[in-house]
PDB file of C-alpha atoms in Angstrom:
ATOM      1  CA  MET A   1       0.000   0.000   0.000  1.00 75.00           C
ATOM      2  CA  ASP A   2       1.251   3.477  -0.853  1.00 87.00           C
ATOM      3  CA  LYS A   3       2.469   5.980   1.704  1.00 91.00           C
ATOM      4  CA  ARG A   4      -0.222   8.539   0.899  1.00 92.00           C
ATOM      5  CA  THR A   5      -2.984   6.119   1.879  1.00 93.00           C
ATOM      6  CA  TRP A   6      -1.286   5.359   5.178  1.00 94.00           C
ATOM      7  CA  CYS A   7      -0.955   9.100   5.837  1.00 96.00           C
ATOM      8  CA  PHE A   8      -4.652   9.595   5.081  1.00 96.00           C
ATOM      9  CA  VAL A   9      -5.659   6.738   7.394  1.00 97.00           C
ATOM     10  CA  ALA A  10      -3.361   7.946  10.185  1.00 97.00           C
ATOM     11  CA  GLY A  11      -4.637  11.516   9.862  1.00 97.00           C
ATOM     12  CA  ALA A  12      -8.284  10.452   9.866  1.00 98.00           C
ATOM     13  CA  LEU A  13      -7.718   8.191  12.874  1.00 98.00           C
ATOM     14  CA  LEU A  14      -5.958  10.974  14.775  1.00 98.00           C
ATOM     15  CA  LEU A  15      -8.845  13.312  14.027  1.00 98.00           C
ATOM     16  CA  SER A  16     -11.376  10.684  15.201  1.00 98.00           C
ATOM     17  CA  VAL A  17      -9.524  10.044  18.457  1.00 98.00           C
ATOM     18  CA  ALA A  18      -9.234  13.799  19.064  1.00 98.00           C
ATOM     19  CA  LEU A  19     -12.960  14.194  18.412  1.00 98.00           C
ATOM     20  CA  ALA A  20     -13.813  11.470  20.940  1.00 98.00           C
ATOM     21  CA  ALA A  21     -11.250  12.594  23.521  1.00 98.00           C
ATOM     22  CA  PHE A  22     -11.570  16.379  23.428  1.00 98.00           C
ATOM     23  CA  VAL A  23     -14.905  17.272  21.824  1.00 98.00           C
ATOM     24  CA  SER A  24     -17.287  14.533  22.989  1.00 97.00           C
ATOM     25  CA  PRO A  25     -16.931  15.475  26.718  1.00 97.00           C
ATOM     26  CA  PHE A  26     -18.553  18.797  25.823  1.00 97.00           C
ATOM     27  CA  ALA A  27     -21.371  17.279  23.749  1.00 97.00           C
ATOM     28  CA  SER A  28     -24.997  18.057  24.552  1.00 96.00           C
ATOM     29  CA  SER A  29     -26.374  15.846  27.318  1.00 94.00           C
ATOM     30  CA  ALA A  30     -29.994  16.584  26.428  1.00 95.00           C
ATOM     31  CA  PRO A  31     -32.087  13.484  25.647  1.00 93.00           C
ATOM     32  CA  ASP A  32     -31.780  12.409  22.001  1.00 94.00           C
ATOM     33  CA  GLY A  33     -34.695  12.305  19.576  1.00 94.00           C
ATOM     34  CA  LEU A  34     -35.748   8.784  20.486  1.00 94.00           C
ATOM     35  CA  GLU A  35     -35.390   9.302  24.249  1.00 93.00           C
ATOM     36  CA  LYS A  36     -37.538  12.425  23.972  1.00 92.00           C
ATOM     37  CA  VAL A  37     -40.292  10.814  21.907  1.00 93.00           C
ATOM     38  CA  ALA A  38     -40.348   7.572  23.904  1.00 91.00           C
ATOM     39  CA  ALA A  39     -39.999   9.302  27.289  1.00 84.00           C
ATOM     40  CA  PRO A  40     -43.049   7.547  28.815  1.00 79.00           C
ATOM     41  CA  ALA A  41     -41.641   4.091  28.031  1.00 82.00           C
ATOM     42  CA  THR A  42     -39.329   2.440  30.545  1.00 81.00           C
ATOM     43  CA  THR A  43     -36.051   0.679  29.879  1.00 82.00           C
ATOM     44  CA  THR A  44     -35.264  -2.700  31.348  1.00 82.00           C
ATOM     45  CA  GLU A  45     -31.518  -3.111  31.093  1.00 81.00           C
ATOM     46  CA  ALA A  46     -30.590  -6.575  29.818  1.00 79.00           C
ATOM     47  CA  TRP A  47     -26.835  -6.118  29.528  1.00 83.00           C
ATOM     48  CA  THR A  48     -25.161  -4.760  32.649  1.00 85.00           C
ATOM     49  CA  HIS A  49     -21.601  -5.878  31.926  1.00 89.00           C
ATOM     50  CA  ALA A  50     -20.590  -3.001  29.669  1.00 93.00           C
ATOM     51  CA  PRO A  51     -17.096  -2.016  30.861  1.00 94.00           C
ATOM     52  CA  LEU A  52     -17.499   1.638  29.863  1.00 95.00           C
ATOM     53  CA  ALA A  53     -21.234   2.131  30.436  1.00 93.00           C
ATOM     54  CA  ASP A  54     -22.528   5.572  29.404  1.00 92.00           C
ATOM     55  CA  TYR A  55     -19.158   6.363  27.836  1.00 96.00           C
ATOM     56  CA  LYS A  56     -17.466   6.863  31.198  1.00 95.00           C
ATOM     57  CA  ALA A  57     -14.158   5.291  32.189  1.00 95.00           C
ATOM     58  CA  PRO A  58     -14.659   3.687  35.605  1.00 92.00           C
ATOM     59  CA  CYS A  59     -12.793   5.026  38.661  1.00 89.00           C
ATOM     60  CA  VAL A  60     -12.239   8.416  37.032  1.00 92.00           C
ATOM     61  CA  ARG A  61     -13.871  11.121  39.133  1.00 93.00           C
ATOM     62  CA  ASN A  62     -13.676  13.959  36.641  1.00 96.00           C
ATOM     63  CA  GLU A  63     -16.619  13.521  34.273  1.00 94.00           C
ATOM     64  CA  LEU A  64     -14.979  15.237  31.306  1.00 96.00           C
ATOM     65  CA  LEU A  65     -11.859  13.140  31.685  1.00 97.00           C
ATOM     66  CA  ALA A  66     -13.874   9.922  32.120  1.00 97.00           C
ATOM     67  CA  THR A  67     -15.807  10.559  28.905  1.00 97.00           C
ATOM     68  CA  GLY A  68     -12.735  11.611  26.939  1.00 97.00           C
ATOM     69  CA  MET A  69     -10.810   8.523  28.009  1.00 97.00           C
ATOM     70  CA  ALA A  70     -13.701   6.162  27.249  1.00 97.00           C
ATOM     71  CA  GLY A  71     -14.195   7.827  23.875  1.00 97.00           C
ATOM     72  CA  ALA A  72     -10.549   7.626  22.863  1.00 98.00           C
ATOM     73  CA  ALA A  73     -10.280   3.994  23.970  1.00 98.00           C
ATOM     74  CA  GLY A  74     -13.511   3.132  22.161  1.00 98.00           C
ATOM     75  CA  THR A  75     -12.409   4.835  18.952  1.00 98.00           C
ATOM     76  CA  LEU A  76      -9.124   2.930  18.884  1.00 98.00           C
ATOM     77  CA  PHE A  77     -10.899  -0.332  19.672  1.00 98.00           C
ATOM     78  CA  VAL A  78     -13.469   0.212  16.906  1.00 98.00           C
ATOM     79  CA  PHE A  79     -10.630   1.017  14.490  1.00 98.00           C
ATOM     80  CA  ALA A  80      -8.838  -2.197  15.425  1.00 98.00           C
ATOM     81  CA  CYS A  81     -12.006  -4.287  15.067  1.00 98.00           C
ATOM     82  CA  GLY A  82     -12.896  -2.747  11.703  1.00 98.00           C
ATOM     83  CA  TRP A  83      -9.400  -3.291  10.400  1.00 97.00           C
ATOM     84  CA  VAL A  84      -9.096  -6.872  11.672  1.00 96.00           C
ATOM     85  CA  LEU A  85     -12.491  -7.741  10.177  1.00 96.00           C
ATOM     86  CA  SER A  86     -11.710  -6.305   6.752  1.00 96.00           C
ATOM     87  CA  ALA A  87      -8.143  -7.658   6.740  1.00 95.00           C
ATOM     88  CA  ALA A  88      -9.458 -11.130   7.580  1.00 95.00           C
ATOM     89  CA  LEU A  89     -12.022 -10.884   4.776  1.00 94.00           C
ATOM     90  CA  ALA A  90      -9.518  -9.657   2.188  1.00 91.00           C
ATOM     91  CA  ARG A  91      -6.564 -11.810   3.248  1.00 83.00           C
ATOM     92  CA  LYS A  92      -7.485 -14.999   1.447  1.00 71.00           C
ATOM     93  CA  ARG A  93      -7.910 -13.260  -1.876  1.00 71.00           C
ATOM     94  CA  PHE A  94      -4.674 -11.294  -1.670  1.00 68.00           C
ATOM     95  CA  ARG A  95      -2.742 -14.435  -0.841  1.00 64.00           C
ATOM     96  CA  LYS A  96      -4.261 -16.230  -3.814  1.00 56.00           C
ATOM     97  CA  ARG A  97      -3.360 -13.383  -6.135  1.00 53.00           C
ATOM     98  CA  GLY A  98       0.048 -12.611  -4.703  1.00 45.00           C
TER      99      GLY A  98
ATOM    100  CA  MET B   1     -31.571   6.684  17.728  1.00 90.00           C
ATOM    101  CA  HIS B   2     -30.116   3.709  19.598  1.00 96.00           C
ATOM    102  CA  ILE B   3     -33.100   1.773  20.917  1.00 96.00           C
ATOM    103  CA  PRO B   4     -32.491   0.660  24.534  1.00 95.00           C
ATOM    104  CA  ASP B   5     -33.647  -2.610  26.084  1.00 95.00           C
ATOM    105  CA  GLY B   6     -37.368  -2.891  26.780  1.00 93.00           C
ATOM    106  CA  PHE B   7     -38.516  -0.707  23.877  1.00 95.00           C
ATOM    107  CA  VAL B   8     -39.038  -3.279  21.123  1.00 95.00           C
ATOM    108  CA  SER B   9     -40.734  -6.645  21.489  1.00 95.00           C
ATOM    109  CA  GLY B  10     -38.832  -9.870  20.999  1.00 95.00           C
ATOM    110  CA  SER B  11     -40.595 -10.663  17.744  1.00 96.00           C
ATOM    111  CA  VAL B  12     -39.962  -7.196  16.258  1.00 97.00           C
ATOM    112  CA  ASN B  13     -36.294  -7.411  17.220  1.00 96.00           C
ATOM    113  CA  ALA B  14     -36.023 -10.955  15.849  1.00 97.00           C
ATOM    114  CA  ALA B  15     -37.670 -10.054  12.532  1.00 97.00           C
ATOM    115  CA  SER B  16     -35.581  -6.937  11.934  1.00 97.00           C
ATOM    116  CA  GLY B  17     -32.500  -8.728  13.249  1.00 97.00           C
ATOM    117  CA  ALA B  18     -33.025 -11.608  10.807  1.00 98.00           C
ATOM    118  CA  ALA B  19     -33.187  -9.148   7.910  1.00 97.00           C
ATOM    119  CA  ALA B  20     -30.082  -7.384   9.193  1.00 97.00           C
ATOM    120  CA  LEU B  21     -28.256 -10.689   9.601  1.00 97.00           C
ATOM    121  CA  GLY B  22     -29.111 -11.679   6.034  1.00 97.00           C
ATOM    122  CA  VAL B  23     -27.739  -8.420   4.644  1.00 97.00           C
ATOM    123  CA  CYS B  24     -24.621  -8.670   6.823  1.00 97.00           C
ATOM    124  CA  ALA B  25     -23.979 -12.221   5.601  1.00 97.00           C
ATOM    125  CA  LEU B  26     -24.278 -10.980   2.024  1.00 97.00           C
ATOM    126  CA  ALA B  27     -21.987  -8.052   2.853  1.00 97.00           C
ATOM    127  CA  LEU B  28     -19.353 -10.379   4.339  1.00 97.00           C
ATOM    128  CA  ALA B  29     -19.471 -12.694   1.323  1.00 96.00           C
ATOM    129  CA  ARG B  30     -19.195  -9.772  -1.078  1.00 95.00           C
ATOM    130  CA  ALA B  31     -16.406  -8.079   0.892  1.00 95.00           C
ATOM    131  CA  LYS B  32     -14.478 -11.342   0.703  1.00 94.00           C
ATOM    132  CA  ARG B  33     -14.575 -11.136  -3.081  1.00 93.00           C
ATOM    133  CA  THR B  34     -14.294  -7.410  -3.710  1.00 92.00           C
ATOM    134  CA  LEU B  35     -12.628  -5.594  -0.802  1.00 93.00           C
ATOM    135  CA  GLY B  36      -9.711  -3.637  -2.245  1.00 88.00           C
ATOM    136  CA  GLU B  37      -6.330  -3.298  -0.595  1.00 89.00           C
ATOM    137  CA  LYS B  38      -6.843   0.378   0.249  1.00 90.00           C
ATOM    138  CA  GLN B  39     -10.291  -0.341   1.624  1.00 93.00           C
ATOM    139  CA  VAL B  40      -8.953  -2.563   4.423  1.00 95.00           C
ATOM    140  CA  PRO B  41      -7.566   0.267   6.595  1.00 96.00           C
ATOM    141  CA  LEU B  42     -10.267   2.597   5.268  1.00 97.00           C
ATOM    142  CA  LEU B  43     -12.998   0.346   6.670  1.00 97.00           C
ATOM    143  CA  GLY B  44     -11.259   0.490  10.058  1.00 98.00           C
ATOM    144  CA  VAL B  45     -10.842   4.240  10.086  1.00 98.00           C
ATOM    145  CA  THR B  46     -14.382   4.888   8.812  1.00 98.00           C
ATOM    146  CA  SER B  47     -15.729   2.773  11.684  1.00 98.00           C
ATOM    147  CA  ALA B  48     -13.558   4.726  14.122  1.00 98.00           C
ATOM    148  CA  PHE B  49     -14.742   8.065  12.770  1.00 98.00           C
ATOM    149  CA  VAL B  50     -18.407   7.012  12.884  1.00 98.00           C
ATOM    150  CA  PHE B  51     -17.997   5.861  16.489  1.00 98.00           C
ATOM    151  CA  ALA B  52     -16.248   9.069  17.556  1.00 98.00           C
ATOM    152  CA  ALA B  53     -18.629  11.376  15.703  1.00 98.00           C
ATOM    153  CA  GLN B  54     -21.664   9.564  17.156  1.00 98.00           C
ATOM    154  CA  MET B  55     -20.462  10.592  20.632  1.00 97.00           C
ATOM    155  CA  VAL B  56     -20.819  14.265  19.816  1.00 97.00           C
ATOM    156  CA  ASN B  57     -24.466  15.096  20.472  1.00 97.00           C
ATOM    157  CA  PHE B  58     -25.517  18.493  19.195  1.00 97.00           C
ATOM    158  CA  PRO B  59     -28.545  20.358  20.537  1.00 96.00           C
ATOM    159  CA  VAL B  60     -31.657  20.619  18.376  1.00 95.00           C
ATOM    160  CA  ALA B  61     -34.899  22.434  19.188  1.00 85.00           C
ATOM    161  CA  GLY B  62     -36.792  21.919  22.439  1.00 83.00           C
ATOM    162  CA  GLY B  63     -34.234  20.447  24.848  1.00 91.00           C
ATOM    163  CA  THR B  64     -33.469  17.536  22.528  1.00 95.00           C
ATOM    164  CA  SER B  65     -30.142  16.473  21.098  1.00 96.00           C
ATOM    165  CA  GLY B  66     -29.104  14.445  18.104  1.00 96.00           C
ATOM    166  CA  HIS B  67     -25.917  12.990  16.761  1.00 97.00           C
ATOM    167  CA  PHE B  68     -24.320  12.085  13.467  1.00 97.00           C
ATOM    168  CA  LEU B  69     -25.274   8.658  12.108  1.00 98.00           C
ATOM    169  CA  GLY B  70     -22.619   8.233   9.425  1.00 98.00           C
ATOM    170  CA  ALA B  71     -24.208   5.315   7.586  1.00 98.00           C
ATOM    171  CA  LEU B  72     -24.592   7.194   4.316  1.00 98.00           C
ATOM    172  CA  LEU B  73     -21.096   8.661   4.591  1.00 98.00           C
ATOM    173  CA  ALA B  74     -19.732   5.130   5.059  1.00 98.00           C
ATOM    174  CA  ALA B  75     -21.719   3.998   2.002  1.00 98.00           C
ATOM    175  CA  LEU B  76     -20.269   6.833  -0.092  1.00 97.00           C
ATOM    176  CA  LEU B  77     -16.734   5.933   0.974  1.00 97.00           C
ATOM    177  CA  LEU B  78     -16.899   2.138   0.936  1.00 97.00           C
ATOM    178  CA  GLY B  79     -20.077   1.080  -0.852  1.00 96.00           C
ATOM    179  CA  PRO B  80     -23.490   0.221   0.635  1.00 97.00           C
ATOM    180  CA  LEU B  81     -22.769  -3.319   1.831  1.00 97.00           C
ATOM    181  CA  ASN B  82     -19.477  -2.360   3.468  1.00 97.00           C
ATOM    182  CA  ALA B  83     -21.367   0.479   5.176  1.00 98.00           C
ATOM    183  CA  CYS B  84     -23.627  -2.148   6.783  1.00 98.00           C
ATOM    184  CA  LEU B  85     -20.506  -3.854   8.152  1.00 98.00           C
ATOM    185  CA  VAL B  86     -19.155  -0.539   9.486  1.00 98.00           C
ATOM    186  CA  ILE B  87     -22.412   0.298  11.268  1.00 98.00           C
ATOM    187  CA  THR B  88     -22.743  -3.256  12.622  1.00 98.00           C
ATOM    188  CA  VAL B  89     -19.217  -3.158  14.094  1.00 98.00           C
ATOM    189  CA  VAL B  90     -19.928   0.229  15.689  1.00 98.00           C
ATOM    190  CA  LEU B  91     -23.348  -0.798  17.066  1.00 98.00           C
ATOM    191  CA  VAL B  92     -22.140  -4.086  18.545  1.00 98.00           C
ATOM    192  CA  ILE B  93     -19.250  -2.352  20.340  1.00 98.00           C
ATOM    193  CA  GLN B  94     -21.498   0.500  21.528  1.00 98.00           C
ATOM    194  CA  CYS B  95     -24.022  -2.022  22.832  1.00 97.00           C
ATOM    195  CA  LEU B  96     -21.677  -4.435  24.616  1.00 97.00           C
ATOM    196  CA  GLY B  97     -18.931  -2.010  25.611  1.00 97.00           C
ATOM    197  CA  PHE B  98     -20.777   1.215  26.329  1.00 97.00           C
ATOM    198  CA  ALA B  99     -24.366   0.149  27.131  1.00 95.00           C
ATOM    199  CA  ASP B 100     -25.558   2.372  24.269  1.00 96.00           C
ATOM    200  CA  GLY B 101     -28.446   0.590  22.566  1.00 95.00           C
ATOM    201  CA  GLY B 102     -29.974  -2.535  24.094  1.00 95.00           C
ATOM    202  CA  VAL B 103     -28.865  -6.099  23.492  1.00 95.00           C
ATOM    203  CA  THR B 104     -32.516  -7.018  22.969  1.00 95.00           C
ATOM    204  CA  ALA B 105     -32.798  -4.230  20.381  1.00 96.00           C
ATOM    205  CA  LEU B 106     -29.540  -4.845  18.540  1.00 97.00           C
ATOM    206  CA  GLY B 107     -31.277  -6.462  15.562  1.00 96.00           C
ATOM    207  CA  SER B 108     -33.609  -3.494  15.166  1.00 97.00           C
ATOM    208  CA  ASN B 109     -30.792  -0.992  15.617  1.00 98.00           C
ATOM    209  CA  ILE B 110     -28.639  -2.639  12.937  1.00 98.00           C
ATOM    210  CA  PHE B 111     -31.645  -2.813  10.639  1.00 98.00           C
ATOM    211  CA  ASN B 112     -32.623   0.850  11.136  1.00 98.00           C
ATOM    212  CA  MET B 113     -29.209   2.456  11.036  1.00 98.00           C
ATOM    213  CA  GLY B 114     -27.208   0.038   8.882  1.00 98.00           C
ATOM    214  CA  ILE B 115     -29.664  -1.399   6.386  1.00 98.00           C
ATOM    215  CA  VAL B 116     -32.097   1.515   6.074  1.00 98.00           C
ATOM    216  CA  GLY B 117     -29.723   4.378   6.939  1.00 97.00           C
ATOM    217  CA  GLY B 118     -26.799   2.978   4.962  1.00 97.00           C
ATOM    218  CA  LEU B 119     -27.851   0.516   2.258  1.00 97.00           C
ATOM    219  CA  ALA B 120     -31.325   1.789   1.292  1.00 97.00           C
ATOM    220  CA  SER B 121     -30.318   5.443   1.503  1.00 97.00           C
ATOM    221  CA  TYR B 122     -27.349   4.764  -0.741  1.00 97.00           C
ATOM    222  CA  TYR B 123     -29.699   3.775  -3.559  1.00 97.00           C
ATOM    223  CA  VAL B 124     -31.613   7.014  -3.017  1.00 97.00           C
ATOM    224  CA  PHE B 125     -28.245   8.729  -3.368  1.00 97.00           C
ATOM    225  CA  ARG B 126     -27.645   6.850  -6.633  1.00 96.00           C
ATOM    226  CA  LEU B 127     -30.998   8.012  -8.025  1.00 96.00           C
ATOM    227  CA  LEU B 128     -30.263  11.608  -7.055  1.00 97.00           C
ATOM    228  CA  GLN B 129     -26.746  11.361  -8.451  1.00 95.00           C
ATOM    229  CA  ALA B 130     -28.141  10.181 -11.787  1.00 94.00           C
ATOM    230  CA  ALA B 131     -30.576  13.092 -11.868  1.00 95.00           C
ATOM    231  CA  LEU B 132     -28.083  15.785 -10.857  1.00 95.00           C
ATOM    232  CA  PRO B 133     -25.110  17.127 -12.843  1.00 93.00           C
ATOM    233  CA  LYS B 134     -22.033  14.883 -12.791  1.00 91.00           C
ATOM    234  CA  THR B 135     -19.947  17.460 -10.984  1.00 93.00           C
ATOM    235  CA  ARG B 136     -18.582  17.868  -7.457  1.00 94.00           C
ATOM    236  CA  VAL B 137     -21.485  20.151  -6.597  1.00 96.00           C
ATOM    237  CA  GLY B 138     -23.991  17.639  -7.963  1.00 96.00           C
ATOM    238  CA  PHE B 139     -22.298  14.837  -6.030  1.00 96.00           C
ATOM    239  CA  LEU B 140     -22.322  16.801  -2.774  1.00 97.00           C
ATOM    240  CA  ALA B 141     -25.932  17.911  -3.269  1.00 98.00           C
ATOM    241  CA  ALA B 142     -27.004  14.285  -3.741  1.00 97.00           C
ATOM    242  CA  ALA B 143     -24.981  13.355  -0.652  1.00 98.00           C
ATOM    243  CA  ALA B 144     -26.636  16.099   1.432  1.00 98.00           C
ATOM    244  CA  MET B 145     -30.175  15.159   0.446  1.00 98.00           C
ATOM    245  CA  SER B 146     -29.701  11.433   0.896  1.00 98.00           C
ATOM    246  CA  ALA B 147     -27.887  11.972   4.224  1.00 98.00           C
ATOM    247  CA  TRP B 148     -30.890  13.935   5.501  1.00 98.00           C
ATOM    248  CA  LEU B 149     -33.226  11.241   4.213  1.00 98.00           C
ATOM    249  CA  SER B 150     -31.135   8.441   5.748  1.00 98.00           C
ATOM    250  CA  VAL B 151     -31.762   9.806   9.248  1.00 98.00           C
ATOM    251  CA  VAL B 152     -35.470  10.398   8.639  1.00 98.00           C
ATOM    252  CA  LEU B 153     -35.975   6.924   7.119  1.00 98.00           C
ATOM    253  CA  ALA B 154     -34.087   5.223   9.944  1.00 98.00           C
ATOM    254  CA  ALA B 155     -36.182   7.186  12.469  1.00 98.00           C
ATOM    255  CA  LEU B 156     -39.398   6.159  10.702  1.00 98.00           C
ATOM    256  CA  CYS B 157     -38.393   2.486  10.852  1.00 98.00           C
ATOM    257  CA  CYS B 158     -37.611   2.933  14.508  1.00 97.00           C
ATOM    258  CA  ALA B 159     -41.042   4.539  15.027  1.00 97.00           C
ATOM    259  CA  VAL B 160     -42.816   1.656  13.279  1.00 98.00           C
ATOM    260  CA  GLU B 161     -40.935  -0.852  15.464  1.00 97.00           C
ATOM    261  CA  LEU B 162     -41.911   1.020  18.613  1.00 96.00           C
ATOM    262  CA  GLY B 163     -45.506   1.147  17.396  1.00 96.00           C
ATOM    263  CA  LEU B 164     -45.619  -2.569  16.512  1.00 96.00           C
ATOM    264  CA  SER B 165     -44.097  -3.390  19.891  1.00 96.00           C
ATOM    265  CA  GLY B 166     -46.849  -1.441  21.640  1.00 93.00           C
ATOM    266  CA  THR B 167     -44.326   0.850  23.338  1.00 94.00           C
ATOM    267  CA  LEU B 168     -45.911   3.954  21.844  1.00 94.00           C
ATOM    268  CA  PRO B 169     -49.041   4.594  19.785  1.00 95.00           C
ATOM    269  CA  LEU B 170     -47.915   4.169  16.158  1.00 96.00           C
ATOM    270  CA  LYS B 171     -49.123   7.586  15.012  1.00 96.00           C
ATOM    271  CA  ALA B 172     -47.451   9.440  17.889  1.00 95.00           C
ATOM    272  CA  ALA B 173     -44.213   7.536  17.330  1.00 96.00           C
ATOM    273  CA  ILE B 174     -44.142   8.291  13.607  1.00 97.00           C
ATOM    274  CA  PHE B 175     -44.893  12.012  13.945  1.00 96.00           C
ATOM    275  CA  GLY B 176     -42.616  12.437  16.951  1.00 95.00           C
ATOM    276  CA  MET B 177     -39.647  10.620  15.442  1.00 96.00           C
ATOM    277  CA  ALA B 178     -40.021  12.151  11.967  1.00 96.00           C
ATOM    278  CA  GLY B 179     -40.326  15.661  13.399  1.00 95.00           C
ATOM    279  CA  VAL B 180     -37.217  15.549  15.571  1.00 96.00           C
ATOM    280  CA  HIS B 181     -35.135  13.674  13.023  1.00 97.00           C
ATOM    281  CA  ALA B 182     -36.032  16.054  10.218  1.00 97.00           C
ATOM    282  CA  LEU B 183     -33.979  18.541  12.259  1.00 97.00           C
ATOM    283  CA  ILE B 184     -31.228  16.099  13.240  1.00 97.00           C
ATOM    284  CA  GLY B 185     -30.979  15.192   9.548  1.00 98.00           C
ATOM    285  CA  ILE B 186     -29.816  18.732   8.767  1.00 98.00           C
ATOM    286  CA  GLY B 187     -26.815  18.150  11.019  1.00 97.00           C
ATOM    287  CA  GLU B 188     -26.264  14.804   9.303  1.00 98.00           C
ATOM    288  CA  ALA B 189     -26.277  16.487   5.889  1.00 98.00           C
ATOM    289  CA  LEU B 190     -23.836  19.185   7.020  1.00 98.00           C
ATOM    290  CA  ILE B 191     -21.344  16.720   8.507  1.00 98.00           C
ATOM    291  CA  THR B 192     -21.638  14.320   5.567  1.00 98.00           C
ATOM    292  CA  VAL B 193     -20.970  17.116   3.060  1.00 98.00           C
ATOM    293  CA  THR B 194     -18.082  18.502   5.115  1.00 98.00           C
ATOM    294  CA  VAL B 195     -16.344  15.132   5.335  1.00 98.00           C
ATOM    295  CA  ALA B 196     -17.167  14.093   1.760  1.00 97.00           C
ATOM    296  CA  SER B 197     -15.890  17.363   0.296  1.00 97.00           C
ATOM    297  CA  THR B 198     -12.710  17.139   2.367  1.00 97.00           C
ATOM    298  CA  VAL B 199     -11.986  13.584   1.189  1.00 96.00           C
ATOM    299  CA  LEU B 200     -12.939  14.611  -2.346  1.00 95.00           C
ATOM    300  CA  ALA B 201     -10.335  17.379  -2.162  1.00 95.00           C
ATOM    301  CA  VAL B 202      -7.462  15.252  -0.834  1.00 95.00           C
ATOM    302  CA  ARG B 203      -8.170  11.663  -1.925  1.00 93.00           C
ATOM    303  CA  PRO B 204     -11.046  11.429  -4.435  1.00 93.00           C
ATOM    304  CA  ASP B 205      -9.863   7.918  -5.329  1.00 92.00           C
ATOM    305  CA  LEU B 206     -10.948   6.708  -1.865  1.00 93.00           C
ATOM    306  CA  ILE B 207     -14.622   7.555  -2.457  1.00 94.00           C
ATOM    307  CA  VAL B 208     -16.313   4.548  -4.040  1.00 93.00           C
ATOM    308  CA  ALA B 209     -19.454   6.527  -4.918  1.00 93.00           C
ATOM    309  CA  TRP B 210     -17.296   9.042  -6.807  1.00 92.00           C
ATOM    310  CA  GLN B 211     -15.170   6.434  -8.534  1.00 82.00           C
ATOM    311  CA  GLY B 212     -17.877   3.952  -9.437  1.00 63.00           C
ATOM    312  CA  GLU B 213     -18.429   0.468  -8.150  1.00 50.00           C
ATOM    313  CA  PRO B 214     -15.455  -1.216  -6.474  1.00 47.00           C
ATOM    314  CA  ASP B 215     -15.807  -4.460  -8.380  1.00 48.00           C
ATOM    315  CA  ALA B 216     -15.654  -2.590 -11.680  1.00 48.00           C
ATOM    316  CA  ALA B 217     -12.236  -1.264 -10.664  1.00 49.00           C
ATOM    317  CA  LEU B 218     -11.264  -4.738  -9.505  1.00 51.00           C
ATOM    318  CA  ARG B 219     -12.320  -6.338 -12.748  1.00 48.00           C
ATOM    319  CA  GLY B 220     -10.123  -3.802 -14.492  1.00 48.00           C
ATOM    320  CA  ALA B 221      -7.217  -4.696 -12.216  1.00 52.00           C
ATOM    321  CA  ALA B 222      -7.774  -8.405 -12.846  1.00 48.00           C
ATOM    322  CA  LEU B 223      -7.770  -7.857 -16.600  1.00 47.00           C
ATOM    323  CA  ASN B 224      -4.605  -5.813 -16.447  1.00 44.00           C
ATOM    324  CA  GLY B 225      -2.686  -8.117 -14.160  1.00 39.00           C
TER     325      GLY B 225
END
């Protein structure tokens, strides 16, 4: 793969991590469209093992910091999962061709 | 628009989840055959951007917030089926890792945001693209309109699911969801156009919807090599 593509991917990833780490802590905390419309309905949580529930790193007192850390970690994890998935899908074909 | 647990009935979630699973299986099979070398890291970074951007809720009218969906943007960059994979990866991680969107609503969430917001809206984009001038402005205008529509359509599907599940009266759900998301869709259109025009300026070759279908390029590569 050419260097320019790697630079693009690295730049876009950096921007995404920065967005999650430094901008998302200041995002609006108002209820979203669905929460507003379905306000009378009640949630019954089925999955209570989420390690970073509500986008907050555990044991971090500062709310802004907790959200920024959870966001940055999540962004990197999503990147890794997306890459591993697509690399696994494409691998067989590239090997055959190469 | 992430539906939490307890909002959709088991049968609604199972039905929409089955449809989503079918499309994802198709997407996986197709990606296996057509995913280009450059698209491998691009799929990762698009997922990362969608995840990060979805965290940034912006205020809309009346004490409500909304956030970027990114399904149509992913479809523009990677193609409609790959966009379903991107949204599925993001939704599964948000659900299991961040308690955003219920496990018992995962099928419906993937259906609404991935299949309707990404795949179906991409074909609306294609129709608009065919009708509009084949220029950058025409491309971005088609992207803006279909991005807006992707959010409204996904919200309408969500409303129908809530109505069928008996969580809300169907009519109230449809009008409520469509109304709010018509506004949120404006944000979606703005972000989609901003990102698409930026990528168009620096790396137009990375936008599948600008370049044409990925397998056409691949067929060309296979013929040449």
